[in-house]
Amino acid sequence: MKIGIVCYPTFGGSGVVATELGMALAAEGHQVHFISYSQPFRLDNFSGNLFYHEVPVTNYPLFEFLPYEISLTSKLVDVSLHHDLDILHVHYAIPHASAAYLAKQILASRGKKIPFITTLHGTDITLVGRDPSYKPVIEFAINESDCVTAVSDSLRQDTLNYFNVSRNIEVIPNFIDLQNYARPSDKCFKEVYSPNGEFVLSHISNFRPVKRISDVVRVFELVRREVPAKLILAGDGPERSNVENLARELGVIGDVIFLGKTKAIERVLCMSDLYLMTSESESFGLSALEAMASYVPVISTNTGGIPEVNSNNFSGFLSNVGDVNDMATNALKLLKDKPLLEKFRKQAREQASQFDIGKILPLYEEVYTRATQS
Ligand code: GMT
C-alpha cells in the first residue's frame, strides 16, 4: 500500500508514534511518505520505500500568521497525485484532520479518491481541541474522517464527552519495538551520573505545565531524604526554569541532572531504577511505556489513559494527581526492597510486551485495508 503519514516533527509522543509506525510499515513492504514541516526527529532509517516531503510554509509581508494548513493541504494534494497514494493517515487532529479533509475534496475534484484516517493523540482533544476557536472545525473533521482511532480508551471517552461525534472511534494503543529497549547493563554508563551507586530516578517530557514536573522534583526530594538518589530530567520546555528554581529551593539541585532535549532516551532509561510520571492529564503516556520496556518500573498518577499502560502494583504504582507523598512512599517501597524492585523490573517489561509493535501494527494495517475497500 502507498501511505501518506502526516505528523508533527518535534519532540512529542504523537510524532514519535507516527514516525515509528511509518518506519515499521515500510519495513513490512509498504511505501511510506512522511509529510511534515521538518524532518521528524526519530526518522533515522533509510530504506527504498521511505520518503519525506517537507511542507514549505511561504511567508508574505501581508501575513501576520503563516498559513500552515493551506501549505499542508497543497502538499497532500501534490504528493497524493504524483505518488498515487492509497491512503492518508494524519496524526494529531489539529489542523491535520481538517487539512486532510480539504485535500480529499480537492483530489476528488481531480478524479482521485483517497480515504483518510485520523489518529487522536491527546491534547488535540483534551486541551487544544476543546477551545472554541478550534472546536467546530475539529468536530467536523473527526466526523468526516474515513476512520478515527484513539490511543487509549480514556481518550476515546474524552472525545465522545467533549465533541458531538457521530462515528465509531477505534482504540489502537501506542506501541514500542521491544527489541530496541535493553535490560540495564554495564553499557549504560550509569556511573557517569551515579558515581557512588545512587539510585537513578528519571523523567522525560516537553516540560509543559500538564506534566507537573514540580511534583517530580517534590517526589525526588522526599525519596532522597531516605536513600541516596539522583534525578535525571530529559527534555525542555516552558516549565524548565520553574523546575530548576524549585530544585534549588528544596536543596536538591546538586542531585538533579538537566539533560535538555536529547535523542538518547534509551540510554537515560537504561540507567534508571524508577521512572516518574506525575502528569495532570495524559491520554496514554508513551514515555512510561518506553520506561517499562527498559525494565524500569513506573511511579505515576492515575489520570487519563495511564492506568491502561501502567498496571498498579505490577509494573509500578499509581497515585492521585498531586499526591507526592503517596508517590514517594511507593518509590521507596521499591527502592528499599531489592528483590521487590527486581520483581517489578521484570513485570514492567512483561506489561510492556503487550504493546509490542508486532501486536499493534496489524491493527493499523487492518484499518487501512477496510478504509480503502469501502
Ligand atoms: O504529551 C505531550 O505533551 C505531547 C503529546 C503529543 O501530541 O505528542 O502527547 C500526547 O500523545 C502521546 C502519543 O500518543 C501520548 O502518549 C501522550 O499521553 C499525549 N499527551 C497528553 O495527553 C498530555
mmCIF file of C-alpha atoms and ligand atoms in Angstrom:
data_model
loop_
_atom_site.group_PDB
_atom_site.id
_atom_site.type_symbol
_atom_site.label_atom_id
_atom_site.label_comp_id
_atom_site.label_asym_id
_atom_site.label_seq_id
_atom_site.Cartn_x
_atom_site.Cartn_y
_atom_site.Cartn_z
ATOM 1 C CA MET A 1 0.000 0.000 0.000
ATOM 2 C CA LYS A 2 1.153 3.604 -0.569
ATOM 3 C CA ILE A 3 0.581 5.511 2.649
ATOM 4 C CA GLY A 4 0.963 9.239 3.367
ATOM 5 C CA ILE A 5 1.684 9.954 7.053
ATOM 6 C CA VAL A 6 1.231 13.461 8.450
ATOM 7 C CA CYS A 7 2.676 14.360 11.844
ATOM 8 C CA TYR A 8 4.361 16.990 13.939
ATOM 9 C CA PRO A 9 8.108 16.512 13.603
ATOM 10 C CA THR A 10 9.031 17.857 17.020
ATOM 11 C CA PHE A 11 9.785 16.078 20.294
ATOM 12 C CA GLY A 12 6.451 14.688 21.439
ATOM 13 C CA GLY A 13 4.598 11.411 21.606
ATOM 14 C CA SER A 14 2.390 11.846 18.559
ATOM 15 C CA GLY A 15 5.353 12.492 16.248
ATOM 16 C CA VAL A 16 7.257 9.563 17.769
ATOM 17 C CA VAL A 17 4.339 7.163 17.278
ATOM 18 C CA ALA A 18 3.719 8.348 13.704
ATOM 19 C CA THR A 19 7.386 8.006 12.802
ATOM 20 C CA GLU A 20 7.850 4.590 14.374
ATOM 21 C CA LEU A 21 4.639 3.416 12.697
ATOM 22 C CA GLY A 22 5.786 4.668 9.290
ATOM 23 C CA MET A 23 9.195 3.041 9.606
ATOM 24 C CA ALA A 24 7.605 -0.266 10.666
ATOM 25 C CA LEU A 25 5.127 -0.139 7.764
ATOM 26 C CA ALA A 26 7.999 0.492 5.365
ATOM 27 C CA ALA A 27 9.843 -2.499 6.839
ATOM 28 C CA GLU A 28 6.733 -4.573 6.078
ATOM 29 C CA GLY A 29 6.973 -3.562 2.418
ATOM 30 C CA HIS A 30 4.530 -0.649 2.276
ATOM 31 C CA GLN A 31 5.606 2.561 0.565
ATOM 32 C CA VAL A 32 5.503 5.321 3.178
ATOM 33 C CA HIS A 33 5.555 9.067 2.525
ATOM 34 C CA PHE A 34 6.067 11.314 5.554
ATOM 35 C CA ILE A 35 4.623 14.789 5.101
ATOM 36 C CA SER A 36 5.698 17.290 7.732
ATOM 37 C CA TYR A 37 7.133 20.806 8.048
ATOM 38 C CA SER A 38 10.534 19.474 9.025
ATOM 39 C CA GLN A 39 12.111 16.054 9.250
ATOM 40 C CA PRO A 40 10.562 14.048 12.121
ATOM 41 C CA PHE A 41 13.298 13.733 14.737
ATOM 42 C CA ARG A 42 13.004 9.948 15.023
ATOM 43 C CA LEU A 43 13.094 9.443 11.237
ATOM 44 C CA ASP A 44 16.572 7.990 11.036
ATOM 45 C CA ASN A 45 16.016 4.942 8.842
ATOM 46 C CA PHE A 46 16.937 4.771 5.210
ATOM 47 C CA SER A 47 15.068 2.347 3.004
ATOM 48 C CA GLY A 48 13.931 2.172 -0.574
ATOM 49 C CA ASN A 49 10.291 2.699 0.332
ATOM 50 C CA LEU A 50 10.545 5.560 2.840
ATOM 51 C CA PHE A 51 10.121 9.139 1.618
ATOM 52 C CA TYR A 52 9.953 12.506 3.295
ATOM 53 C CA HIS A 53 8.178 15.547 1.826
ATOM 54 C CA GLU A 54 8.680 18.881 3.530
ATOM 55 C CA VAL A 55 5.761 21.295 3.771
ATOM 56 C CA PRO A 56 7.147 24.708 2.815
ATOM 57 C CA VAL A 57 5.197 27.424 4.584
ATOM 58 C CA THR A 58 5.726 30.539 2.482
ATOM 59 C CA ASN A 59 5.693 33.889 4.201
ATOM 60 C CA TYR A 60 4.450 37.136 2.703
ATOM 61 C CA PRO A 61 4.523 40.582 4.365
ATOM 62 C CA LEU A 62 0.723 40.609 4.472
ATOM 63 C CA PHE A 63 0.579 37.512 6.677
ATOM 64 C CA GLU A 64 0.859 38.006 10.379
ATOM 65 C CA PHE A 65 0.413 34.238 10.800
ATOM 66 C CA LEU A 66 1.834 31.603 8.483
ATOM 67 C CA PRO A 67 -0.872 29.684 6.570
ATOM 68 C CA TYR A 68 0.474 26.216 7.530
ATOM 69 C CA GLU A 69 -2.822 24.451 6.945
ATOM 70 C CA ILE A 70 -3.081 25.670 3.337
ATOM 71 C CA SER A 71 0.527 24.722 2.587
ATOM 72 C CA LEU A 72 -0.026 21.296 4.142
ATOM 73 C CA THR A 73 -3.230 20.760 2.150
ATOM 74 C CA SER A 74 -1.473 21.678 -1.093
ATOM 75 C CA LYS A 75 1.370 19.289 -0.261
ATOM 76 C CA LEU A 76 -1.115 16.491 0.484
ATOM 77 C CA VAL A 77 -2.761 17.044 -2.892
ATOM 78 C CA ASP A 78 0.588 17.118 -4.668
ATOM 79 C CA VAL A 79 2.049 14.003 -3.007
ATOM 80 C CA SER A 80 -1.211 12.032 -3.282
ATOM 81 C CA LEU A 81 -1.439 12.720 -7.001
ATOM 82 C CA HIS A 82 2.183 12.333 -8.001
ATOM 83 C CA HIS A 83 2.900 9.279 -5.885
ATOM 84 C CA ASP A 84 -0.557 7.807 -6.384
ATOM 85 C CA LEU A 85 -1.126 7.333 -2.632
ATOM 86 C CA ASP A 86 -3.807 4.885 -1.480
ATOM 87 C CA ILE A 87 -4.457 6.427 1.917
ATOM 88 C CA LEU A 88 -3.591 9.372 4.177
ATOM 89 C CA HIS A 89 -3.023 8.817 7.881
ATOM 90 C CA VAL A 90 -2.930 12.014 9.922
ATOM 91 C CA HIS A 91 -1.643 12.113 13.489
ATOM 92 C CA TYR A 92 -2.988 14.834 15.802
ATOM 93 C CA ALA A 93 -6.281 16.312 14.702
ATOM 94 C CA ILE A 94 -5.269 19.989 14.678
ATOM 95 C CA PRO A 95 -5.012 21.023 11.883
ATOM 96 C CA HIS A 96 -4.052 17.761 10.198
ATOM 97 C CA ALA A 97 -7.549 16.262 10.036
ATOM 98 C CA SER A 98 -9.109 19.369 8.508
ATOM 99 C CA ALA A 99 -6.211 19.686 6.021
ATOM 100 C CA ALA A 100 -6.745 16.031 5.021
ATOM 101 C CA TYR A 101 -10.487 16.637 4.621
ATOM 102 C CA LEU A 102 -9.880 19.570 2.275
ATOM 103 C CA ALA A 103 -7.188 17.666 0.354
ATOM 104 C CA LYS A 104 -9.624 14.781 -0.093
ATOM 105 C CA GLN A 105 -12.223 17.135 -1.630
ATOM 106 C CA ILE A 106 -9.671 18.748 -3.936
ATOM 107 C CA LEU A 107 -8.406 15.330 -5.039
ATOM 108 C CA ALA A 108 -11.977 14.152 -5.688
ATOM 109 C CA SER A 109 -12.465 17.154 -7.990
ATOM 110 C CA ARG A 110 -9.427 15.895 -9.912
ATOM 111 C CA GLY A 111 -10.752 12.367 -10.148
ATOM 112 C CA LYS A 112 -8.703 10.780 -7.345
ATOM 113 C CA LYS A 113 -10.487 9.069 -4.484
ATOM 114 C CA ILE A 114 -8.454 8.812 -1.280
ATOM 115 C CA PRO A 115 -9.608 7.980 2.263
ATOM 116 C CA PHE A 116 -8.025 9.485 5.366
ATOM 117 C CA ILE A 117 -7.513 8.086 8.852
ATOM 118 C CA THR A 118 -7.283 10.420 11.840
ATOM 119 C CA THR A 119 -5.441 9.270 14.957
ATOM 120 C CA LEU A 120 -6.244 11.290 18.060
ATOM 121 C CA HIS A 121 -3.329 11.612 20.466
ATOM 122 C CA GLY A 122 -4.471 13.574 23.490
ATOM 123 C CA THR A 123 -4.013 17.307 23.746
ATOM 124 C CA ASP A 124 -5.671 17.701 20.331
ATOM 125 C CA ILE A 125 -8.827 16.624 22.197
ATOM 126 C CA THR A 126 -8.333 17.244 25.915
ATOM 127 C CA LEU A 127 -6.632 20.666 25.832
ATOM 128 C CA VAL A 128 -6.440 22.420 22.487
ATOM 129 C CA GLY A 129 -9.298 20.865 20.543
ATOM 130 C CA ARG A 130 -11.906 21.882 23.122
ATOM 131 C CA ASP A 131 -11.042 25.542 22.664
ATOM 132 C CA PRO A 132 -14.000 27.247 20.910
ATOM 133 C CA SER A 133 -11.619 28.700 18.328
ATOM 134 C CA TYR A 134 -10.879 25.140 17.073
ATOM 135 C CA LYS A 135 -13.810 23.006 18.158
ATOM 136 C CA PRO A 136 -16.272 23.266 15.226
ATOM 137 C CA VAL A 137 -13.565 22.512 12.674
ATOM 138 C CA ILE A 138 -12.092 19.623 14.648
ATOM 139 C CA GLU A 139 -15.515 18.119 15.345
ATOM 140 C CA PHE A 140 -16.371 18.293 11.646
ATOM 141 C CA ALA A 141 -13.028 16.830 10.534
ATOM 142 C CA ILE A 142 -13.328 13.946 13.014
ATOM 143 C CA ASN A 143 -16.813 13.136 11.744
ATOM 144 C CA GLU A 144 -15.655 13.321 8.128
ATOM 145 C CA SER A 145 -12.624 11.054 8.622
ATOM 146 C CA ASP A 146 -12.950 7.663 6.968
ATOM 147 C CA CYS A 147 -11.713 6.091 10.157
ATOM 148 C CA VAL A 148 -10.849 7.548 13.562
ATOM 149 C CA THR A 149 -8.542 5.913 16.069
ATOM 150 C CA ALA A 150 -7.645 6.961 19.613
ATOM 151 C CA VAL A 151 -4.554 5.834 21.502
ATOM 152 C CA SER A 152 -6.478 4.767 24.615
ATOM 153 C CA ASP A 153 -9.989 4.034 25.740
ATOM 154 C CA SER A 154 -9.769 7.043 28.050
ATOM 155 C CA LEU A 155 -9.086 9.319 25.056
ATOM 156 C CA ARG A 156 -11.952 7.706 23.167
ATOM 157 C CA GLN A 157 -14.281 8.515 26.066
ATOM 158 C CA ASP A 158 -12.953 12.088 26.315
ATOM 159 C CA THR A 159 -13.574 12.602 22.611
ATOM 160 C CA LEU A 160 -17.154 11.381 22.938
ATOM 161 C CA ASN A 161 -17.657 13.598 26.008
ATOM 162 C CA TYR A 162 -16.223 16.799 24.546
ATOM 163 C CA PHE A 163 -17.377 16.543 20.929
ATOM 164 C CA ASN A 164 -20.531 15.673 19.108
ATOM 165 C CA VAL A 165 -19.062 12.681 17.309
ATOM 166 C CA SER A 166 -21.339 10.501 15.243
ATOM 167 C CA ARG A 167 -18.811 7.953 14.123
ATOM 168 C CA ASN A 168 -17.122 4.979 15.671
ATOM 169 C CA ILE A 169 -13.755 5.612 17.339
ATOM 170 C CA GLU A 170 -11.457 2.581 17.438
ATOM 171 C CA VAL A 171 -8.855 2.232 20.156
ATOM 172 C CA ILE A 172 -5.407 1.303 18.881
ATOM 173 C CA PRO A 173 -2.926 1.717 21.714
ATOM 174 C CA ASN A 174 0.527 3.159 21.252
ATOM 175 C CA PHE A 175 3.372 0.711 20.889
ATOM 176 C CA ILE A 176 7.108 0.187 21.220
ATOM 177 C CA ASP A 177 9.535 -2.091 19.453
ATOM 178 C CA LEU A 178 10.620 -4.200 22.435
ATOM 179 C CA GLN A 179 13.856 -5.251 20.794
ATOM 180 C CA ASN A 180 15.051 -1.615 20.809
ATOM 181 C CA TYR A 181 14.942 -1.484 24.609
ATOM 182 C CA ALA A 182 17.560 -3.388 26.540
ATOM 183 C CA ARG A 183 17.858 -4.624 30.067
ATOM 184 C CA PRO A 184 20.097 -2.308 32.136
ATOM 185 C CA SER A 185 23.714 -3.393 31.861
ATOM 186 C CA ASP A 186 27.220 -2.045 32.285
ATOM 187 C CA LYS A 187 26.905 -0.479 28.845
ATOM 188 C CA CYS A 188 24.546 2.154 30.280
ATOM 189 C CA PHE A 189 27.444 4.067 31.894
ATOM 190 C CA LYS A 190 25.255 4.684 34.927
ATOM 191 C CA GLU A 191 28.350 5.620 36.931
ATOM 192 C CA VAL A 192 28.598 8.891 34.989
ATOM 193 C CA TYR A 193 25.551 10.238 36.806
ATOM 194 C CA SER A 194 25.556 7.982 39.828
ATOM 195 C CA PRO A 195 29.251 7.771 40.808
ATOM 196 C CA ASN A 196 28.568 6.299 44.247
ATOM 197 C CA GLY A 197 25.870 3.858 43.206
ATOM 198 C CA GLU A 198 22.988 6.224 43.986
ATOM 199 C CA PHE A 199 19.554 5.190 42.712
ATOM 200 C CA VAL A 200 18.610 6.938 39.474
ATOM 201 C CA LEU A 201 15.083 8.276 39.036
ATOM 202 C CA SER A 202 14.179 9.780 35.677
ATOM 203 C CA HIS A 203 11.550 11.774 33.849
ATOM 204 C CA ILE A 204 11.339 12.661 30.150
ATOM 205 C CA SER A 205 8.933 15.216 28.696
ATOM 206 C CA ASN A 206 8.393 18.515 26.938
ATOM 207 C CA PHE A 207 8.233 20.364 30.283
ATOM 208 C CA ARG A 208 4.736 21.681 29.746
ATOM 209 C CA PRO A 209 2.550 22.561 32.773
ATOM 210 C CA VAL A 210 0.348 19.488 32.176
ATOM 211 C CA LYS A 211 3.326 17.279 33.176
ATOM 212 C CA ARG A 212 3.501 18.801 36.706
ATOM 213 C CA ILE A 213 7.273 18.392 36.785
ATOM 214 C CA SER A 214 7.445 20.258 40.072
ATOM 215 C CA ASP A 215 5.785 17.135 41.523
ATOM 216 C CA VAL A 216 8.616 15.044 40.060
ATOM 217 C CA VAL A 217 11.096 17.210 41.978
ATOM 218 C CA ARG A 218 8.999 17.060 45.174
ATOM 219 C CA VAL A 219 8.773 13.268 44.999
ATOM 220 C CA PHE A 220 12.507 13.105 44.402
ATOM 221 C CA GLU A 221 13.214 15.342 47.404
ATOM 222 C CA LEU A 222 11.135 13.044 49.648
ATOM 223 C CA VAL A 223 12.888 9.950 48.284
ATOM 224 C CA ARG A 224 16.360 11.457 48.652
ATOM 225 C CA ARG A 225 15.699 12.142 52.332
ATOM 226 C CA GLU A 226 15.773 8.372 52.859
ATOM 227 C CA VAL A 227 18.012 6.864 50.178
ATOM 228 C CA PRO A 228 20.911 8.213 48.104
ATOM 229 C CA ALA A 229 19.486 9.142 44.719
ATOM 230 C CA LYS A 230 19.919 11.209 41.581
ATOM 231 C CA LEU A 231 17.203 12.594 39.317
ATOM 232 C CA ILE A 232 17.699 12.794 35.550
ATOM 233 C CA LEU A 233 15.357 15.177 33.750
ATOM 234 C CA ALA A 234 15.433 14.879 29.967
ATOM 235 C CA GLY A 235 13.657 17.341 27.698
ATOM 236 C CA ASP A 236 12.987 21.041 27.782
ATOM 237 C CA GLY A 237 10.075 23.453 27.628
ATOM 238 C CA PRO A 238 8.212 26.250 29.351
ATOM 239 C CA GLU A 239 8.460 24.865 32.902
ATOM 240 C CA ARG A 240 12.224 24.348 32.871
ATOM 241 C CA SER A 241 13.262 27.434 34.877
ATOM 242 C CA ASN A 242 10.448 26.956 37.448
ATOM 243 C CA VAL A 243 11.628 23.398 37.943
ATOM 244 C CA GLU A 244 15.254 24.487 38.337
ATOM 245 C CA ASN A 245 14.212 27.131 40.904
ATOM 246 C CA LEU A 246 12.196 24.591 42.866
ATOM 247 C CA ALA A 247 15.131 22.157 42.914
ATOM 248 C CA ARG A 248 17.284 24.988 44.320
ATOM 249 C CA GLU A 249 14.658 25.924 46.930
ATOM 250 C CA LEU A 250 14.332 22.307 48.058
ATOM 251 C CA GLY A 251 18.114 21.954 48.245
ATOM 252 C CA VAL A 252 18.340 19.071 45.762
ATOM 253 C CA ILE A 253 19.763 20.900 42.736
ATOM 254 C CA GLY A 254 23.138 19.175 43.187
ATOM 255 C CA ASP A 255 21.496 15.811 42.606
ATOM 256 C CA VAL A 256 19.292 16.805 39.671
ATOM 257 C CA ILE A 257 20.742 16.459 36.178
ATOM 258 C CA PHE A 258 19.037 18.504 33.470
ATOM 259 C CA LEU A 259 19.909 16.849 30.166
ATOM 260 C CA GLY A 260 17.849 19.150 27.926
ATOM 261 C CA LYS A 261 16.430 17.812 24.673
ATOM 262 C CA THR A 262 18.075 14.540 23.813
ATOM 263 C CA LYS A 263 17.546 11.682 21.417
ATOM 264 C CA ALA A 264 19.323 9.307 23.785
ATOM 265 C CA ILE A 265 16.118 8.180 25.501
ATOM 266 C CA GLU A 266 17.149 4.516 25.627
ATOM 267 C CA ARG A 267 20.406 5.489 27.363
ATOM 268 C CA VAL A 268 18.562 7.517 30.022
ATOM 269 C CA LEU A 269 16.131 4.672 30.688
ATOM 270 C CA CYS A 270 18.889 2.097 30.669
ATOM 271 C CA MET A 271 20.472 3.734 33.734
ATOM 272 C CA SER A 272 17.167 4.370 35.546
ATOM 273 C CA ASP A 273 15.873 2.484 38.584
ATOM 274 C CA LEU A 274 12.461 4.182 38.545
ATOM 275 C CA TYR A 275 10.553 6.390 36.121
ATOM 276 C CA LEU A 276 8.325 9.222 37.374
ATOM 277 C CA MET A 277 5.227 10.437 35.511
ATOM 278 C CA THR A 278 3.295 12.993 37.535
ATOM 279 C CA SER A 279 1.030 14.346 34.761
ATOM 280 C CA GLU A 280 -2.266 16.051 35.405
ATOM 281 C CA SER A 281 -3.633 14.682 32.148
ATOM 282 C CA GLU A 282 -2.188 12.055 29.824
ATOM 283 C CA SER A 283 -4.052 10.211 27.099
ATOM 284 C CA PHE A 284 -1.532 7.365 27.089
ATOM 285 C CA GLY A 285 1.935 8.162 28.462
ATOM 286 C CA LEU A 286 4.308 6.850 25.810
ATOM 287 C CA SER A 287 7.441 7.605 27.840
ATOM 288 C CA ALA A 288 6.098 5.410 30.679
ATOM 289 C CA LEU A 289 5.756 2.565 28.179
ATOM 290 C CA GLU A 290 9.311 3.181 26.936
ATOM 291 C CA ALA A 291 10.495 3.015 30.561
ATOM 292 C CA MET A 292 8.651 -0.254 31.192
ATOM 293 C CA ALA A 293 10.125 -1.723 28.004
ATOM 294 C CA SER A 294 13.532 -0.881 29.517
ATOM 295 C CA TYR A 295 12.689 -2.832 32.699
ATOM 296 C CA VAL A 296 12.036 0.363 34.652
ATOM 297 C CA PRO A 297 9.001 0.389 36.993
ATOM 298 C CA VAL A 298 6.803 3.485 36.767
ATOM 299 C CA ILE A 299 5.598 5.658 39.640
ATOM 300 C CA SER A 300 2.751 7.613 38.072
ATOM 301 C CA THR A 301 -0.526 9.384 38.524
ATOM 302 C CA ASN A 302 -3.745 7.556 37.734
ATOM 303 C CA THR A 303 -5.135 10.087 35.270
ATOM 304 C CA GLY A 304 -6.476 9.590 31.720
ATOM 305 C CA GLY A 305 -5.030 6.618 29.873
ATOM 306 C CA ILE A 306 -2.111 5.970 32.243
ATOM 307 C CA PRO A 307 -3.899 3.091 34.064
ATOM 308 C CA GLU A 308 -4.276 1.359 30.681
ATOM 309 C CA VAL A 309 -0.472 1.371 30.395
ATOM 310 C CA ASN A 310 0.971 1.196 33.920
ATOM 311 C CA SER A 311 -0.597 -1.647 35.879
ATOM 312 C CA ASN A 312 -0.905 -0.757 39.577
ATOM 313 C CA ASN A 313 1.156 -2.955 41.887
ATOM 314 C CA PHE A 314 2.590 -4.836 38.908
ATOM 315 C CA SER A 315 4.599 -2.624 36.541
ATOM 316 C CA GLY A 316 4.665 0.203 39.084
ATOM 317 C CA PHE A 317 2.259 2.166 41.240
ATOM 318 C CA LEU A 318 -0.481 4.712 40.582
ATOM 319 C CA SER A 319 -1.430 7.680 42.794
ATOM 320 C CA ASN A 320 -3.861 10.553 42.637
ATOM 321 C CA VAL A 321 -2.660 13.664 40.780
ATOM 322 C CA GLY A 322 -0.628 15.831 43.162
ATOM 323 C CA ASP A 323 -0.263 13.192 45.879
ATOM 324 C CA VAL A 324 3.530 13.444 46.086
ATOM 325 C CA ASN A 325 3.641 11.738 49.490
ATOM 326 C CA ASP A 326 1.974 8.628 48.124
ATOM 327 C CA MET A 327 4.225 8.622 45.057
ATOM 328 C CA ALA A 328 7.334 8.939 47.267
ATOM 329 C CA THR A 329 6.074 6.147 49.569
ATOM 330 C CA ASN A 330 5.585 3.888 46.547
ATOM 331 C CA ALA A 331 9.009 4.753 45.158
ATOM 332 C CA LEU A 332 10.667 3.978 48.495
ATOM 333 C CA LYS A 333 8.752 0.705 48.807
ATOM 334 C CA LEU A 334 10.623 -0.474 45.707
ATOM 335 C CA LEU A 335 13.975 1.187 46.313
ATOM 336 C CA LYS A 336 14.265 -0.192 49.849
ATOM 337 C CA ASP A 337 13.463 -3.763 48.847
ATOM 338 C CA LYS A 338 15.917 -5.067 46.248
ATOM 339 C CA PRO A 339 14.084 -8.351 45.455
ATOM 340 C CA LEU A 340 10.805 -6.444 45.082
ATOM 341 C CA LEU A 341 12.438 -3.904 42.767
ATOM 342 C CA GLU A 342 13.846 -6.732 40.670
ATOM 343 C CA LYS A 343 10.407 -8.377 40.529
ATOM 344 C CA PHE A 344 8.804 -5.115 39.390
ATOM 345 C CA ARG A 345 11.531 -4.614 36.790
ATOM 346 C CA LYS A 346 10.601 -7.936 35.173
ATOM 347 C CA GLN A 347 6.884 -7.242 35.499
ATOM 348 C CA ALA A 348 7.318 -3.810 33.888
ATOM 349 C CA ARG A 349 8.895 -5.464 30.868
ATOM 350 C CA GLU A 350 6.157 -8.104 30.811
ATOM 351 C CA GLN A 351 3.488 -5.404 30.871
ATOM 352 C CA ALA A 352 5.268 -3.517 28.063
ATOM 353 C CA SER A 353 5.333 -6.640 25.918
ATOM 354 C CA GLN A 354 1.551 -6.314 25.491
ATOM 355 C CA PHE A 355 2.272 -3.168 23.446
ATOM 356 C CA ASP A 356 4.945 -4.617 21.194
ATOM 357 C CA ILE A 357 4.763 -3.308 17.666
ATOM 358 C CA GLY A 358 4.241 -6.823 16.331
ATOM 359 C CA LYS A 359 0.831 -6.844 18.018
ATOM 360 C CA ILE A 360 -0.221 -3.292 17.110
ATOM 361 C CA LEU A 361 0.973 -2.894 13.507
ATOM 362 C CA PRO A 362 -1.576 -5.397 12.084
ATOM 363 C CA LEU A 363 -4.371 -3.370 13.714
ATOM 364 C CA TYR A 364 -3.405 -0.296 11.684
ATOM 365 C CA GLU A 365 -2.979 -2.375 8.528
ATOM 366 C CA GLU A 366 -6.464 -3.763 9.042
ATOM 367 C CA VAL A 367 -7.884 -0.234 9.358
ATOM 368 C CA TYR A 368 -6.109 0.829 6.145
ATOM 369 C CA THR A 369 -7.456 -2.175 4.257
ATOM 370 C CA ARG A 370 -11.001 -1.513 5.451
ATOM 371 C CA ALA A 371 -10.830 2.205 4.621
ATOM 372 C CA THR A 372 -9.500 1.645 1.122
ATOM 373 C CA GLN A 373 -12.096 -1.042 0.370
ATOM 374 C CA SER A 374 -15.167 0.904 1.493
HETATM 375 O O1 GMT B 1 2.322 14.856 25.997
HETATM 376 C C1 GMT B 1 2.626 15.771 25.241
HETATM 377 O O2 GMT B 1 2.754 16.886 25.630
HETATM 378 C C2 GMT B 1 2.851 15.507 23.773
HETATM 379 C C3 GMT B 1 1.627 14.908 23.142
HETATM 380 C C4 GMT B 1 1.777 14.853 21.640
HETATM 381 O O3 GMT B 1 0.838 15.240 20.996
HETATM 382 O O4 GMT B 1 2.776 14.441 21.101
HETATM 383 O O5 GMT B 1 1.445 13.608 23.685
HETATM 384 C C5 GMT B 1 0.166 13.031 23.532
HETATM 385 O O6 GMT B 1 0.299 11.953 22.618
HETATM 386 C C6 GMT B 1 1.151 10.882 23.063
HETATM 387 C C7 GMT B 1 1.241 9.858 21.946
HETATM 388 O O7 GMT B 1 0.004 9.311 21.640
HETATM 389 C C8 GMT B 1 0.587 10.289 24.361
HETATM 390 O O8 GMT B 1 1.433 9.261 24.811
HETATM 391 C C9 GMT B 1 0.511 11.391 25.423
HETATM 392 O O9 GMT B 1 -0.093 10.852 26.586
HETATM 393 C C10 GMT B 1 -0.316 12.562 24.912
HETATM 394 N N1 GMT B 1 -0.211 13.678 25.862
HETATM 395 C C11 GMT B 1 -1.246 14.083 26.617
HETATM 396 O O10 GMT B 1 -2.345 13.571 26.573
HETATM 397 C C12 GMT B 1 -0.945 15.204 27.555
#
